XYZ file of C-alpha atoms in Angstrom:
380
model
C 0.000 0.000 0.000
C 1.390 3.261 -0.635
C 2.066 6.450 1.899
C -0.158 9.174 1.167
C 2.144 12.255 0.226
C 1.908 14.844 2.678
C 0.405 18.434 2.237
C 2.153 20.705 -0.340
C 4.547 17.228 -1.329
C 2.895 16.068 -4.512
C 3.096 12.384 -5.418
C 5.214 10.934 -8.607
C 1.851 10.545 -9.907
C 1.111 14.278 -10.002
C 4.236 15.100 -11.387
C 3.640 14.979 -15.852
C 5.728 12.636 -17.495
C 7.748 15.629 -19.506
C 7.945 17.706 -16.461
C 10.017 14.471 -15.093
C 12.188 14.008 -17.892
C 13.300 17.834 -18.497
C 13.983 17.514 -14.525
C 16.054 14.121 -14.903
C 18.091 15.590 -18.411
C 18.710 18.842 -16.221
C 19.950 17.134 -12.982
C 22.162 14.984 -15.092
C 23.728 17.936 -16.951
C 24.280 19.771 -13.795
C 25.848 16.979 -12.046
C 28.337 16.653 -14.838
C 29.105 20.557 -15.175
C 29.811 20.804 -11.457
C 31.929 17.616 -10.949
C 35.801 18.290 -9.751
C 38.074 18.594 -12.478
C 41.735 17.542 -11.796
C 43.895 20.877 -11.170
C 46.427 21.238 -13.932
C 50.134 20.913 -13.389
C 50.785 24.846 -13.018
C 47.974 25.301 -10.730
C 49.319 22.320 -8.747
C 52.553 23.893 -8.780
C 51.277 27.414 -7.940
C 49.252 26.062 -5.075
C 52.338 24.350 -3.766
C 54.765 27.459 -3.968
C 52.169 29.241 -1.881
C 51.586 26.753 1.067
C 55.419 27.007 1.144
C 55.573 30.899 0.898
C 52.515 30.983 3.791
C 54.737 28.015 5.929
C 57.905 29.936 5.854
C 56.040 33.464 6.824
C 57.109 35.427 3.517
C 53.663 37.046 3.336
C 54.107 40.436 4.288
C 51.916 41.614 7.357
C 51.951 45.075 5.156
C 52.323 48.437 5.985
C 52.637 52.129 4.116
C 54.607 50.283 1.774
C 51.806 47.777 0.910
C 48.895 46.378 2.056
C 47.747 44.430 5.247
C 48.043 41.009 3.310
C 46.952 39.002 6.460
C 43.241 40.868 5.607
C 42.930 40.678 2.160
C 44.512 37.745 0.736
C 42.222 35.538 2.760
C 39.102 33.901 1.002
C 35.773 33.490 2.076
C 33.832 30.073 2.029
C 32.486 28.910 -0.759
C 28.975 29.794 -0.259
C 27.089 25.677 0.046
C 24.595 24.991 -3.167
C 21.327 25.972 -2.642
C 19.816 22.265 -2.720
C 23.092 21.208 0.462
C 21.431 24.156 2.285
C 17.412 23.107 1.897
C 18.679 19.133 2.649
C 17.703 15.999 1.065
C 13.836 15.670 1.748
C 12.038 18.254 0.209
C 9.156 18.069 -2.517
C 10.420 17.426 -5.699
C 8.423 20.711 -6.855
C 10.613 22.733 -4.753
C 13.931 20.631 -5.734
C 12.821 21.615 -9.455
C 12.654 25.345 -8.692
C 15.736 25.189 -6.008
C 17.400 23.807 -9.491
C 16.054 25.529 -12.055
C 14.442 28.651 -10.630
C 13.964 30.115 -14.510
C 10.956 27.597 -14.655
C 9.440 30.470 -12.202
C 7.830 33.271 -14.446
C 9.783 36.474 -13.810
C 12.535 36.902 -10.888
C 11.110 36.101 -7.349
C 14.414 36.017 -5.402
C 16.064 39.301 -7.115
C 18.879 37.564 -8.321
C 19.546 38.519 -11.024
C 18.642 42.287 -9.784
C 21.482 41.956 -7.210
C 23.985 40.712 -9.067
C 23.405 43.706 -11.811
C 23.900 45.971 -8.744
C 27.131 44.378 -7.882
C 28.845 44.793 -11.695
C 26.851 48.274 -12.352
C 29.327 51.139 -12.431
C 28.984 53.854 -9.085
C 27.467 57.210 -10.176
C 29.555 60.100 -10.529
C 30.492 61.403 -6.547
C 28.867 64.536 -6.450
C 29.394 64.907 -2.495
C 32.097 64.238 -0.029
C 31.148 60.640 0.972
C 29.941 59.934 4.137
C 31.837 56.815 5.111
C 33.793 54.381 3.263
C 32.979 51.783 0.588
C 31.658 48.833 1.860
C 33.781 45.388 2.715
C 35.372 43.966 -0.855
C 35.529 40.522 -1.786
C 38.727 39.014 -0.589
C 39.638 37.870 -4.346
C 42.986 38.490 -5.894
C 43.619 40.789 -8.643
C 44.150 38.661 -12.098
C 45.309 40.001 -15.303
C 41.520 38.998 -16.600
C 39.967 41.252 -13.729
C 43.190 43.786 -12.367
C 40.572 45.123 -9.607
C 39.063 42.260 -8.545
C 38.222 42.392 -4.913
C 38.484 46.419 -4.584
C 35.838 48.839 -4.466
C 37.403 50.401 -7.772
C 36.381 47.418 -9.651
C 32.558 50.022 -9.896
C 34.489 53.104 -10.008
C 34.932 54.479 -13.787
C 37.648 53.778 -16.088
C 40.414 57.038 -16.630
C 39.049 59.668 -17.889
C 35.654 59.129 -17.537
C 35.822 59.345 -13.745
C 36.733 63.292 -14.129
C 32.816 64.501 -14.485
C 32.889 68.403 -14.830
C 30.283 69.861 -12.555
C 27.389 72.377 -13.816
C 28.413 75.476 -14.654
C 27.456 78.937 -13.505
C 28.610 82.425 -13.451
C 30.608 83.243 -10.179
C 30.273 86.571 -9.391
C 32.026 88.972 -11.965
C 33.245 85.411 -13.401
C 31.745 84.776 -16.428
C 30.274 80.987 -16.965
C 32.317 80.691 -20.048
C 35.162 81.361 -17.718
C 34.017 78.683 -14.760
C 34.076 76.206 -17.762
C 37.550 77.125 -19.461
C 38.665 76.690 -15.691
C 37.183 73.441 -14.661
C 38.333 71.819 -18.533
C 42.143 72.906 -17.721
C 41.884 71.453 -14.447
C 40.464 68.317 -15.799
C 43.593 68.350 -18.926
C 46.242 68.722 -15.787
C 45.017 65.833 -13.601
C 44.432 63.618 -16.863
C 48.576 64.415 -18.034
C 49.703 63.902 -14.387
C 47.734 60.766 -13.754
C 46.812 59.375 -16.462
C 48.465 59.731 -19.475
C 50.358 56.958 -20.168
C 53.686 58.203 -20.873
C 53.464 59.918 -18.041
C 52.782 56.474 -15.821
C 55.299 54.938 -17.503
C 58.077 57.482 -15.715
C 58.102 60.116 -19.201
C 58.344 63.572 -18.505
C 54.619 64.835 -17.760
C 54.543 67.434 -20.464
C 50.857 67.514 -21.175
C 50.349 68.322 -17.579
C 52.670 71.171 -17.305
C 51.698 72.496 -20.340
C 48.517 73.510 -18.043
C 50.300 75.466 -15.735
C 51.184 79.027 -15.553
C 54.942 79.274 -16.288
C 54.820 83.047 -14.818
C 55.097 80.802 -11.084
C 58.790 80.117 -11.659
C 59.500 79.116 -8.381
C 57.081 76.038 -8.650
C 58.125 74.899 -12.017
C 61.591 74.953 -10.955
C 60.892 72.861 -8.271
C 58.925 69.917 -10.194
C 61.418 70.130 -12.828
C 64.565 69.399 -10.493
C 62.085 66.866 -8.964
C 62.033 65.677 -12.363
C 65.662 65.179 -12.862
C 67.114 64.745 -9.899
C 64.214 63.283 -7.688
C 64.911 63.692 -3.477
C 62.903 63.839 -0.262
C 62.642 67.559 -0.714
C 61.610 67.514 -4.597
C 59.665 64.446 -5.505
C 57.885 64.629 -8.521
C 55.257 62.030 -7.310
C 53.880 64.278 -4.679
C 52.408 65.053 -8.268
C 52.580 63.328 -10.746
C 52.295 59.505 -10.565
C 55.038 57.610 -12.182
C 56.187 54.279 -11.821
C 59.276 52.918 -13.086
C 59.330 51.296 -16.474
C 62.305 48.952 -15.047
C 60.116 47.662 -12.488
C 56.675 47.486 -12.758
C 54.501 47.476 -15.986
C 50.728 48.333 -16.054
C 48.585 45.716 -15.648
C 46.173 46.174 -19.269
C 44.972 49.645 -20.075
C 42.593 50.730 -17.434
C 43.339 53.188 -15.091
C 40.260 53.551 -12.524
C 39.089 57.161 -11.136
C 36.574 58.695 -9.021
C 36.339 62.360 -7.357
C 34.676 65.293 -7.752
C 35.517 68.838 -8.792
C 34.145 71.975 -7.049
C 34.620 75.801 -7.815
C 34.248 79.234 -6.399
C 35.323 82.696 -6.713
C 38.896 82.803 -6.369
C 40.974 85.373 -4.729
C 43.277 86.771 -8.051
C 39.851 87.543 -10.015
C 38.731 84.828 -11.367
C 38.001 81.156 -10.395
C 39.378 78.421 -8.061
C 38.869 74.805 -8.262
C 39.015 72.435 -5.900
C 39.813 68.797 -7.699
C 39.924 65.628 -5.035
C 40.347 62.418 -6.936
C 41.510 58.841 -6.139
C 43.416 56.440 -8.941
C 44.116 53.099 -9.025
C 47.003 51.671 -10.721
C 47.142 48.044 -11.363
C 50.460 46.350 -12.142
C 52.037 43.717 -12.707
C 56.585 43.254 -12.505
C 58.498 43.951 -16.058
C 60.258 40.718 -16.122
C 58.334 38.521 -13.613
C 55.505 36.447 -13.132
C 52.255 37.811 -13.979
C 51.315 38.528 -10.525
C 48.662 42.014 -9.797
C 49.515 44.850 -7.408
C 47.481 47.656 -7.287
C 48.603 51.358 -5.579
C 46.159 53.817 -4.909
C 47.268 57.259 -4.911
C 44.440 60.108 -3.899
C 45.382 64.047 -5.007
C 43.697 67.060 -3.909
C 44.348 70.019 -5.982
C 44.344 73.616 -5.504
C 44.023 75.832 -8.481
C 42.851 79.246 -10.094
C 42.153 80.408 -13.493
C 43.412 84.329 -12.798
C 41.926 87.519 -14.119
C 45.118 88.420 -16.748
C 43.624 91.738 -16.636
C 44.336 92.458 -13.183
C 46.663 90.017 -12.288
C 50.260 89.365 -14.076
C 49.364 85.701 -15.431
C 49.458 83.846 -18.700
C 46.107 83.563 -20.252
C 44.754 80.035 -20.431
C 46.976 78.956 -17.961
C 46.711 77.492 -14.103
C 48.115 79.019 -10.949
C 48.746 75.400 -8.889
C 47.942 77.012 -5.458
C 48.174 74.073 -3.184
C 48.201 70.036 -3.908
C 48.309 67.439 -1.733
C 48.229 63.498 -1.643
C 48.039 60.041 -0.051
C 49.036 57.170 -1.328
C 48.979 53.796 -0.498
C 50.858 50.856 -1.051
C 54.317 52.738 -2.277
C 57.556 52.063 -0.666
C 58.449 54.456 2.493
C 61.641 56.521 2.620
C 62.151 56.252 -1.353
C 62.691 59.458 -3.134
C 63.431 58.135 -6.666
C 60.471 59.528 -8.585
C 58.993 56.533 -8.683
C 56.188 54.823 -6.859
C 57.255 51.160 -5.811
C 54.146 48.868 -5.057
C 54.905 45.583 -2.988
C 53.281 42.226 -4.488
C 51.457 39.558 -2.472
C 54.381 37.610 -2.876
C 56.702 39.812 -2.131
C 59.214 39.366 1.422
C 59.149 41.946 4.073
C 61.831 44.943 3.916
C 62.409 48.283 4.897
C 61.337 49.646 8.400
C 58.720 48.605 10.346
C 55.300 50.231 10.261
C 55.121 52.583 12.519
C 52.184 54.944 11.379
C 48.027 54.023 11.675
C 46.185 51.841 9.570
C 44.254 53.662 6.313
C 41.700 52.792 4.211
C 43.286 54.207 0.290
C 39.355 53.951 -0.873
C 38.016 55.902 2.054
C 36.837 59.390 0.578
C 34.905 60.627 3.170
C 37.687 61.730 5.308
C 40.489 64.521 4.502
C 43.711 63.335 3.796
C 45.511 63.103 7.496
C 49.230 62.928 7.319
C 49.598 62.689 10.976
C 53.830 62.661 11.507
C 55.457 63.118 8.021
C 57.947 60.227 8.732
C 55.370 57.492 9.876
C 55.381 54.545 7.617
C 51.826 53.155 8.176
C 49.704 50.436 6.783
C 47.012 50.040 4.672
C 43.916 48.076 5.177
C 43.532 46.967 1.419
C 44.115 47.472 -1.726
């Protein structure tokens, strides 16, 4: 005699015959697509040169130089398959939607919805932030996906992250003016940080092309940065350059967010505030394909000067003030370069001695706290 199914479990019987068979030709596909597949010889081999790196204590704890590796190079669990987490004895109606959930019209459990959120690119900032970006996935940068696990993986690519605000008149400043202003400031963060000759340690010439030449004393200064780099002139408080003999970038995406603000400036015409972030992801010149990323954050100072009242070039910049933080960039090295550590990389150079910061946190001003601290960084 058979047991009378219970409520809401329908019998075989109930179940049509094609129903069954599209349900038993599904399962069996599944089951085949997820099966283990034997790891290939490099990935054995990679695998093993890690558990020995991790045994012997090469992975750097991190610090100003690079990241915290101990917090991001950890992965989270697998999350379990949907059917392990329901268990064995449920209706088979409910194992054919737990297992094919398109045979449910439209899409009741927002999947899909989510994981469009999660790829979607940010919206331009328009506002100082009010905390930082949320916790990132503990996956590695890959040549495939360079920011992979960092908030910058929404963030727009280059140039595209420099959004020019609305325009208006500011005071006696015209709104043709405010424009001109904000599109020069936008042409000297582009040539300092993101032209590519320029990241791959040339001479920055589109970006001081931008700036007024009639402020001698600053030109002078960036160009003996530029040739003969030191603690007291180093051209990446700048311009960010990394050095072709070392690092190489890692594909042709450079990712940016920040905002721009303006005002009426105090040599007759208009200043402009630019804070930005960039991410850099690279890989060594003559190494393994392994991803670093640096993140450098600028804030930038500047004015677009009345030449009729003040003794400027016209169409040119005063650079008033700039500022920056950057993370993951060897301490105490006044080269010209910035030096980014890799996962892989042993421990050198002094020992942190400076707080823990968060490179993607733009809701805070940058804090340099004592000028010789070598901190860490929280990730990268």
């Amino acid at each position: 005699m058979s047991e009378k199914p219970s409520d809401g479990q329908p019998s075989e019987s109930e179940i049509p015959d094609d129903v069954w068979e599209q349900f038993t030709r599904d399962t069996e596909r599944d089951i085949r697509s997820s099966a283990p597949k034997e790891p290939s010889a490099r990935a054995r081999m990679v695998s093993e040169r890690l558990r020995e790196q991790d045994a012997r204590g090469e992975l750097p704890p991190g610090w100003r130089t690079g990241p915290a590796w101990q917090e991001v190079n950890g992965r989270a669990a697998r999350r379990r398959k949907l059917w392990a987490v329901l268990g064995v004895p449920v209706a088979v109606a409910v194992a054919l939607v737990a297992l094919k959930p398109s045979l449910l019209p439209g899409d009741p459990f927002g999947a899909g919805e989510s994981q469009a959120a999660e790829a979607s690119p940010l919206p331009a900032e328009t506002a100082a932030p009010t905390a930082a970006p949320g916790a990132s996935d503990p996956e590695r940068p890959t040549l495939d996906r360079p920011f992979a696990g960092s908030p910058a993986e929404r963030w727009a690519d280059g140039e595209a992250g420099i959004v020019l605000p609305e325009t208006k008149a500011v005071g006696p400043v015209s709104e043709d003016r405010v424009e001109q202003a904000l599109k020069l400031t936008k042409r000297l963060l582009v040539g300092a940080n993101l032209d590519p000759k320029t990241v791959r340690g040339a001479r920055p010439g589109a970006a001081l092309s931008v700036l007024d030449p009639k402020q001698p004393e600053l030109l002078g200064d960036l160009d003996t940065g530029l040739r003969s780099p030191s603690k007291e002139h180093d051209p990446v408080t700048l311009f960010s350059r990394f050095d072709p003999d070392e690092v190489r970038p890692a594909g042709t995406v450079i990712k940016t967010r920040g905002r721009m603000t303006f005002k009426k400036g105090s040599h007759g015409g208009v200043a402009v505030r630019a804070d930005y972030t960039f991410v850099y992801p690279v890989v060594r010149a003559d190494g393994p394909t392994e991803v670093a990323r640096t993140i450098v954050r600028r804030v930038l100072d500047v004015e677009l000067a009345d030449p009729t009242r003040y003794r400027v070039t016209p169409g040119r910049l005063l650079l008033l003030n700039y500022d920056q933080e950057i993370g993951n960039s060897s301490c105490f090295v006044y080269d010209g370069y910035l030096h980014p550590r890799f996962p892989s990389s042993t421990s050198a150079g002094p020992a942190p001695s400076g707080p823990a910061t968060d490179p993607y946190d733009r809701s805070k001003g940058i804090d340099h706290g004592d000028g010789d601290d070598c901190g860490t960084v929280t990730r990268t």
